[in-house]
mmCIF file with all atom_site columns, C-alpha atoms in Angstrom:
data_model
loop_
_atom_site.group_PDB
_atom_site.id
_atom_site.type_symbol
_atom_site.label_atom_id
_atom_site.label_alt_id
_atom_site.label_comp_id
_atom_site.label_asym_id
_atom_site.label_entity_id
_atom_site.label_seq_id
_atom_site.pdbx_PDB_ins_code
_atom_site.Cartn_x
_atom_site.Cartn_y
_atom_site.Cartn_z
_atom_site.occupancy
_atom_site.B_iso_or_equiv
_atom_site.pdbx_formal_charge
_atom_site.auth_seq_id
_atom_site.auth_comp_id
_atom_site.auth_asym_id
_atom_site.auth_atom_id
_atom_site.pdbx_PDB_model_num
ATOM 1   C CA . UNK A 1 1   ? 104.086 220.548 -75.102  1.00 0.00 ? 1   UNK A CA 1
ATOM 2   C CA . UNK A 1 2   ? 100.730 219.922 -73.660  1.00 0.00 ? 2   UNK A CA 1
ATOM 3   C CA . UNK A 1 3   ? 99.118  221.569 -76.589  1.00 0.00 ? 3   UNK A CA 1
ATOM 4   C CA . UNK A 1 4   ? 101.069 219.096 -79.008  1.00 0.00 ? 4   UNK A CA 1
ATOM 5   C CA . UNK A 1 5   ? 99.749  216.165 -76.847  1.00 0.00 ? 5   UNK A CA 1
ATOM 6   C CA . UNK A 1 6   ? 96.096  217.320 -77.321  1.00 0.00 ? 6   UNK A CA 1
ATOM 7   C CA . UNK A 1 7   ? 96.587  217.237 -81.094  1.00 0.00 ? 7   UNK A CA 1
ATOM 8   C CA . UNK A 1 8   ? 95.546  214.140 -82.963  1.00 0.00 ? 8   UNK A CA 1
ATOM 9   C CA . UNK A 1 9   ? 98.183  211.775 -84.045  1.00 0.00 ? 9   UNK A CA 1
ATOM 10  C CA . UNK A 1 10  ? 98.332  213.037 -87.594  1.00 0.00 ? 10  UNK A CA 1
ATOM 11  C CA . UNK A 1 11  ? 98.800  216.697 -86.748  1.00 0.00 ? 11  UNK A CA 1
ATOM 12  C CA . UNK A 1 12  ? 101.510 215.743 -84.292  1.00 0.00 ? 12  UNK A CA 1
ATOM 13  C CA . UNK A 1 13  ? 103.184 213.617 -87.036  1.00 0.00 ? 13  UNK A CA 1
ATOM 14  C CA . UNK A 1 14  ? 102.751 216.620 -89.546  1.00 0.00 ? 14  UNK A CA 1
ATOM 15  C CA . UNK A 1 15  ? 104.392 219.070 -86.931  1.00 0.00 ? 15  UNK A CA 1
ATOM 16  C CA . UNK A 1 16  ? 107.425 216.627 -86.401  1.00 0.00 ? 16  UNK A CA 1
ATOM 17  C CA . UNK A 1 17  ? 107.792 216.490 -89.966  1.00 0.00 ? 17  UNK A CA 1
ATOM 18  C CA . UNK A 1 18  ? 107.778 220.271 -90.319  1.00 0.00 ? 18  UNK A CA 1
ATOM 19  C CA . UNK A 1 19  ? 110.374 220.423 -87.455  1.00 0.00 ? 19  UNK A CA 1
ATOM 20  C CA . UNK A 1 20  ? 112.654 217.886 -89.137  1.00 0.00 ? 20  UNK A CA 1
ATOM 21  C CA . UNK A 1 21  ? 112.444 219.688 -92.380  1.00 0.00 ? 21  UNK A CA 1
ATOM 22  C CA . UNK A 1 22  ? 113.300 222.939 -90.655  1.00 0.00 ? 22  UNK A CA 1
ATOM 23  C CA . UNK A 1 23  ? 116.311 221.285 -89.070  1.00 0.00 ? 23  UNK A CA 1
ATOM 24  C CA . UNK A 1 24  ? 117.373 219.785 -92.370  1.00 0.00 ? 24  UNK A CA 1
ATOM 25  C CA . UNK A 1 25  ? 117.054 223.029 -94.324  1.00 0.00 ? 25  UNK A CA 1
ATOM 26  C CA . UNK A 1 26  ? 118.849 225.004 -91.841  1.00 0.00 ? 26  UNK A CA 1
ATOM 27  C CA . UNK A 1 27  ? 121.670 222.463 -91.636  1.00 0.00 ? 27  UNK A CA 1
ATOM 28  C CA . UNK A 1 28  ? 121.929 222.558 -95.415  1.00 0.00 ? 28  UNK A CA 1
ATOM 29  C CA . UNK A 1 29  ? 122.167 226.478 -95.328  1.00 0.00 ? 29  UNK A CA 1
ATOM 30  C CA . UNK A 1 30  ? 124.823 226.198 -92.702  1.00 0.00 ? 30  UNK A CA 1
ATOM 31  C CA . UNK A 1 31  ? 126.875 223.497 -94.766  1.00 0.00 ? 31  UNK A CA 1
ATOM 32  C CA . UNK A 1 32  ? 126.603 225.624 -97.946  1.00 0.00 ? 32  UNK A CA 1
ATOM 33  C CA . UNK A 1 33  ? 127.999 228.660 -96.095  1.00 0.00 ? 33  UNK A CA 1
ATOM 34  C CA . UNK A 1 34  ? 130.959 226.356 -94.704  1.00 0.00 ? 34  UNK A CA 1
ATOM 35  C CA . UNK A 1 35  ? 131.512 225.320 -98.396  1.00 0.00 ? 35  UNK A CA 1
ATOM 36  C CA . UNK A 1 36  ? 131.478 228.852 -99.721  1.00 0.00 ? 36  UNK A CA 1
ATOM 37  C CA . UNK A 1 37  ? 134.014 229.876 -97.216  1.00 0.00 ? 37  UNK A CA 1
ATOM 38  C CA . UNK A 1 38  ? 136.158 226.970 -98.242  1.00 0.00 ? 38  UNK A CA 1
ATOM 39  C CA . UNK A 1 39  ? 135.965 227.617 -101.981 1.00 0.00 ? 39  UNK A CA 1
ATOM 40  C CA . UNK A 1 40  ? 136.956 231.325 -101.426 1.00 0.00 ? 40  UNK A CA 1
ATOM 41  C CA . UNK A 1 41  ? 140.494 230.387 -100.654 1.00 0.00 ? 41  UNK A CA 1
ATOM 42  C CA . UNK A 1 42  ? 142.651 230.594 -103.652 1.00 0.00 ? 42  UNK A CA 1
ATOM 43  C CA . UNK A 1 43  ? 146.080 228.932 -103.374 1.00 0.00 ? 43  UNK A CA 1
ATOM 44  C CA . UNK A 1 44  ? 147.328 229.190 -106.932 1.00 0.00 ? 44  UNK A CA 1
ATOM 45  C CA . UNK A 1 45  ? 146.198 230.595 -110.369 1.00 0.00 ? 45  UNK A CA 1
ATOM 46  C CA . UNK A 1 46  ? 144.991 227.181 -111.737 1.00 0.00 ? 46  UNK A CA 1
ATOM 47  C CA . UNK A 1 47  ? 142.536 226.926 -109.036 1.00 0.00 ? 47  UNK A CA 1
ATOM 48  C CA . UNK A 1 48  ? 140.629 230.071 -109.951 1.00 0.00 ? 48  UNK A CA 1
ATOM 49  C CA . UNK A 1 49  ? 138.178 228.329 -112.494 1.00 0.00 ? 49  UNK A CA 1
ATOM 50  C CA . UNK A 1 50  ? 137.764 225.426 -110.017 1.00 0.00 ? 50  UNK A CA 1
ATOM 51  C CA . UNK A 1 51  ? 136.957 227.798 -107.150 1.00 0.00 ? 51  UNK A CA 1
ATOM 52  C CA . UNK A 1 52  ? 134.536 229.814 -109.420 1.00 0.00 ? 52  UNK A CA 1
ATOM 53  C CA . UNK A 1 53  ? 132.797 226.720 -110.456 1.00 0.00 ? 53  UNK A CA 1
ATOM 54  C CA . UNK A 1 54  ? 132.586 225.499 -106.766 1.00 0.00 ? 54  UNK A CA 1
ATOM 55  C CA . UNK A 1 55  ? 131.356 228.854 -105.573 1.00 0.00 ? 55  UNK A CA 1
ATOM 56  C CA . UNK A 1 56  ? 128.640 228.783 -108.275 1.00 0.00 ? 56  UNK A CA 1
ATOM 57  C CA . UNK A 1 57  ? 127.479 225.232 -107.321 1.00 0.00 ? 57  UNK A CA 1
ATOM 58  C CA . UNK A 1 58  ? 127.522 226.247 -103.553 1.00 0.00 ? 58  UNK A CA 1
ATOM 59  C CA . UNK A 1 59  ? 125.271 229.420 -104.215 1.00 0.00 ? 59  UNK A CA 1
ATOM 60  C CA . UNK A 1 60  ? 122.903 227.228 -106.331 1.00 0.00 ? 60  UNK A CA 1
ATOM 61  C CA . UNK A 1 61  ? 122.616 224.781 -103.375 1.00 0.00 ? 61  UNK A CA 1
ATOM 62  C CA . UNK A 1 62  ? 122.082 227.751 -101.106 1.00 0.00 ? 62  UNK A CA 1
ATOM 63  C CA . UNK A 1 63  ? 119.209 229.038 -103.268 1.00 0.00 ? 63  UNK A CA 1
ATOM 64  C CA . UNK A 1 64  ? 117.649 225.517 -103.225 1.00 0.00 ? 64  UNK A CA 1
ATOM 65  C CA . UNK A 1 65  ? 117.991 225.316 -99.418  1.00 0.00 ? 65  UNK A CA 1
ATOM 66  C CA . UNK A 1 66  ? 116.483 228.855 -99.178  1.00 0.00 ? 66  UNK A CA 1
ATOM 67  C CA . UNK A 1 67  ? 113.604 227.809 -101.564 1.00 0.00 ? 67  UNK A CA 1
ATOM 68  C CA . UNK A 1 68  ? 113.003 224.712 -99.475  1.00 0.00 ? 68  UNK A CA 1
ATOM 69  C CA . UNK A 1 69  ? 112.949 226.793 -96.272  1.00 0.00 ? 69  UNK A CA 1
ATOM 70  C CA . UNK A 1 70  ? 110.373 229.236 -97.912  1.00 0.00 ? 70  UNK A CA 1
ATOM 71  C CA . UNK A 1 71  ? 108.271 226.270 -98.881  1.00 0.00 ? 71  UNK A CA 1
ATOM 72  C CA . UNK A 1 72  ? 108.379 225.024 -95.308  1.00 0.00 ? 72  UNK A CA 1
ATOM 73  C CA . UNK A 1 73  ? 107.293 228.447 -94.175  1.00 0.00 ? 73  UNK A CA 1
ATOM 74  C CA . UNK A 1 74  ? 104.398 228.370 -96.684  1.00 0.00 ? 74  UNK A CA 1
ATOM 75  C CA . UNK A 1 75  ? 103.269 224.928 -95.464  1.00 0.00 ? 75  UNK A CA 1
ATOM 76  C CA . UNK A 1 76  ? 103.506 226.004 -91.863  1.00 0.00 ? 76  UNK A CA 1
ATOM 77  C CA . UNK A 1 77  ? 101.232 229.031 -92.528  1.00 0.00 ? 77  UNK A CA 1
ATOM 78  C CA . UNK A 1 78  ? 98.829  226.776 -94.391  1.00 0.00 ? 78  UNK A CA 1
ATOM 79  C CA . UNK A 1 79  ? 98.896  224.415 -91.405  1.00 0.00 ? 79  UNK A CA 1
ATOM 80  C CA . UNK A 1 80  ? 98.201  227.382 -88.928  1.00 0.00 ? 80  UNK A CA 1
ATOM 81  C CA . UNK A 1 81  ? 95.332  228.628 -91.161  1.00 0.00 ? 81  UNK A CA 1
ATOM 82  C CA . UNK A 1 82  ? 93.734  225.404 -91.726  1.00 0.00 ? 82  UNK A CA 1
ATOM 83  C CA . UNK A 1 83  ? 93.954  224.092 -88.203  1.00 0.00 ? 83  UNK A CA 1
ATOM 84  C CA . UNK A 1 84  ? 93.663  227.114 -85.923  1.00 0.00 ? 84  UNK A CA 1
ATOM 85  C CA . UNK A 1 85  ? 90.088  226.395 -85.211  1.00 0.00 ? 85  UNK A CA 1
ATOM 86  C CA . UNK A 1 86  ? 89.892  228.299 -81.724  1.00 0.00 ? 86  UNK A CA 1
ATOM 87  C CA . UNK A 1 87  ? 90.866  231.651 -83.477  1.00 0.00 ? 87  UNK A CA 1
ATOM 88  C CA . UNK A 1 88  ? 88.627  231.037 -86.470  1.00 0.00 ? 88  UNK A CA 1
ATOM 89  C CA . UNK A 1 89  ? 85.724  230.262 -83.944  1.00 0.00 ? 89  UNK A CA 1
ATOM 90  C CA . UNK A 1 90  ? 86.642  233.325 -82.027  1.00 0.00 ? 90  UNK A CA 1
ATOM 91  C CA . UNK A 1 91  ? 86.518  235.398 -85.221  1.00 0.00 ? 91  UNK A CA 1
ATOM 92  C CA . UNK A 1 92  ? 83.203  233.864 -86.197  1.00 0.00 ? 92  UNK A CA 1
ATOM 93  C CA . UNK A 1 93  ? 81.767  234.531 -82.594  1.00 0.00 ? 93  UNK A CA 1
ATOM 94  C CA . UNK A 1 94  ? 82.864  238.198 -82.797  1.00 0.00 ? 94  UNK A CA 1
ATOM 95  C CA . UNK A 1 95  ? 81.326  238.620 -86.317  1.00 0.00 ? 95  UNK A CA 1
ATOM 96  C CA . UNK A 1 96  ? 78.092  236.961 -85.008  1.00 0.00 ? 96  UNK A CA 1
ATOM 97  C CA . UNK A 1 97  ? 78.158  239.467 -82.029  1.00 0.00 ? 97  UNK A CA 1
ATOM 98  C CA . UNK A 1 98  ? 78.489  242.407 -84.543  1.00 0.00 ? 98  UNK A CA 1
ATOM 99  C CA . UNK A 1 99  ? 75.770  241.172 -86.623  1.00 0.00 ? 99  UNK A CA 1
ATOM 100 C CA . UNK A 1 100 ? 73.432  240.573 -83.859  1.00 0.00 ? 100 UNK A CA 1
ATOM 101 C CA . UNK A 1 101 ? 74.092  244.009 -82.453  1.00 0.00 ? 101 UNK A CA 1
ATOM 102 C CA . UNK A 1 102 ? 73.421  245.548 -85.795  1.00 0.00 ? 102 UNK A CA 1
ATOM 103 C CA . UNK A 1 103 ? 70.226  243.559 -86.019  1.00 0.00 ? 103 UNK A CA 1
ATOM 104 C CA . UNK A 1 104 ? 69.084  244.821 -82.764  1.00 0.00 ? 104 UNK A CA 1
ATOM 105 C CA . UNK A 1 105 ? 69.816  248.356 -83.721  1.00 0.00 ? 105 UNK A CA 1
ATOM 106 C CA . UNK A 1 106 ? 67.873  248.052 -86.977  1.00 0.00 ? 106 UNK A CA 1
ATOM 107 C CA . UNK A 1 107 ? 65.038  246.402 -85.074  1.00 0.00 ? 107 UNK A CA 1
ATOM 108 C CA . UNK A 1 108 ? 64.813  249.457 -82.662  1.00 0.00 ? 108 UNK A CA 1
ATOM 109 C CA . UNK A 1 109 ? 64.995  251.799 -85.597  1.00 0.00 ? 109 UNK A CA 1
ATOM 110 C CA . UNK A 1 110 ? 62.270  249.985 -87.451  1.00 0.00 ? 110 UNK A CA 1
ATOM 111 C CA . UNK A 1 111 ? 60.039  250.038 -84.368  1.00 0.00 ? 111 UNK A CA 1
ATOM 112 C CA . UNK A 1 112 ? 60.535  253.730 -83.749  1.00 0.00 ? 112 UNK A CA 1
ATOM 113 C CA . UNK A 1 113 ? 59.695  254.222 -87.465  1.00 0.00 ? 113 UNK A CA 1
ATOM 114 C CA . UNK A 1 114 ? 56.573  251.985 -87.144  1.00 0.00 ? 114 UNK A CA 1
ATOM 115 C CA . UNK A 1 115 ? 55.544  254.029 -84.135  1.00 0.00 ? 115 UNK A CA 1
ATOM 116 C CA . UNK A 1 116 ? 56.058  257.408 -85.793  1.00 0.00 ? 116 UNK A CA 1
ATOM 117 C CA . UNK A 1 117 ? 54.254  256.311 -89.004  1.00 0.00 ? 117 UNK A CA 1
ATOM 118 C CA . UNK A 1 118 ? 51.306  254.943 -86.834  1.00 0.00 ? 118 UNK A CA 1
ATOM 119 C CA . UNK A 1 119 ? 50.987  258.121 -85.020  1.00 0.00 ? 119 UNK A CA 1
ATOM 120 C CA . UNK A 1 120 ? 51.133  260.154 -88.420  1.00 0.00 ? 120 UNK A CA 1
ATOM 121 C CA . UNK A 1 121 ? 48.664  257.850 -90.016  1.00 0.00 ? 121 UNK A CA 1
ATOM 122 C CA . UNK A 1 122 ? 46.247  258.268 -86.878  1.00 0.00 ? 122 UNK A CA 1
ATOM 123 C CA . UNK A 1 123 ? 46.409  262.040 -87.116  1.00 0.00 ? 123 UNK A CA 1
ATOM 124 C CA . UNK A 1 124 ? 45.961  261.859 -90.867  1.00 0.00 ? 124 UNK A CA 1
ATOM 125 C CA . UNK A 1 125 ? 42.827  259.491 -90.446  1.00 0.00 ? 125 UNK A CA 1
ATOM 126 C CA . UNK A 1 126 ? 41.548  261.855 -87.859  1.00 0.00 ? 126 UNK A CA 1
ATOM 127 C CA . UNK A 1 127 ? 41.938  264.860 -89.894  1.00 0.00 ? 127 UNK A CA 1
ATOM 128 C CA . UNK A 1 128 ? 40.348  263.066 -92.888  1.00 0.00 ? 128 UNK A CA 1
ATOM 129 C CA . UNK A 1 129 ? 37.312  261.576 -91.092  1.00 0.00 ? 129 UNK A CA 1
ATOM 130 C CA . UNK A 1 130 ? 36.706  264.905 -89.356  1.00 0.00 ? 130 UNK A CA 1
ATOM 131 C CA . UNK A 1 131 ? 36.963  266.939 -92.611  1.00 0.00 ? 131 UNK A CA 1
ATOM 132 C CA . UNK A 1 132 ? 33.863  268.216 -94.193  1.00 0.00 ? 132 UNK A CA 1
ATOM 133 C CA . UNK A 1 133 ? 35.306  267.356 -97.710  1.00 0.00 ? 133 UNK A CA 1
ATOM 134 C CA . UNK A 1 134 ? 35.273  263.581 -97.566  1.00 0.00 ? 134 UNK A CA 1
#
């Protein structure tokens, strides 16, 4: 709860909206299940077509409620991705550390290579200047 209080008013309002949508969607699914159970009771033969139509309608409502719930989950994921700055910052910091370590390793290798080339060049120059064929 302390984390929610730290959020700006718009984020808190958005989270409350998500919470209300979740409760409404779950209530809708529960109501649809109750209606499905009610329509499965057949009292006489004339009620079969009415029960079948009612069952189909309830299944459609159930599917709509499920789709609404899936949309809510998608919205929550998007909210988390867009507003989870601490984890994004942590990922950026970790990547920076990896790249700095790679840079330091490359720098060390380049310095070693420079030193080796310098030594080889010195030896070649010495050989050249001491040669009688220059």
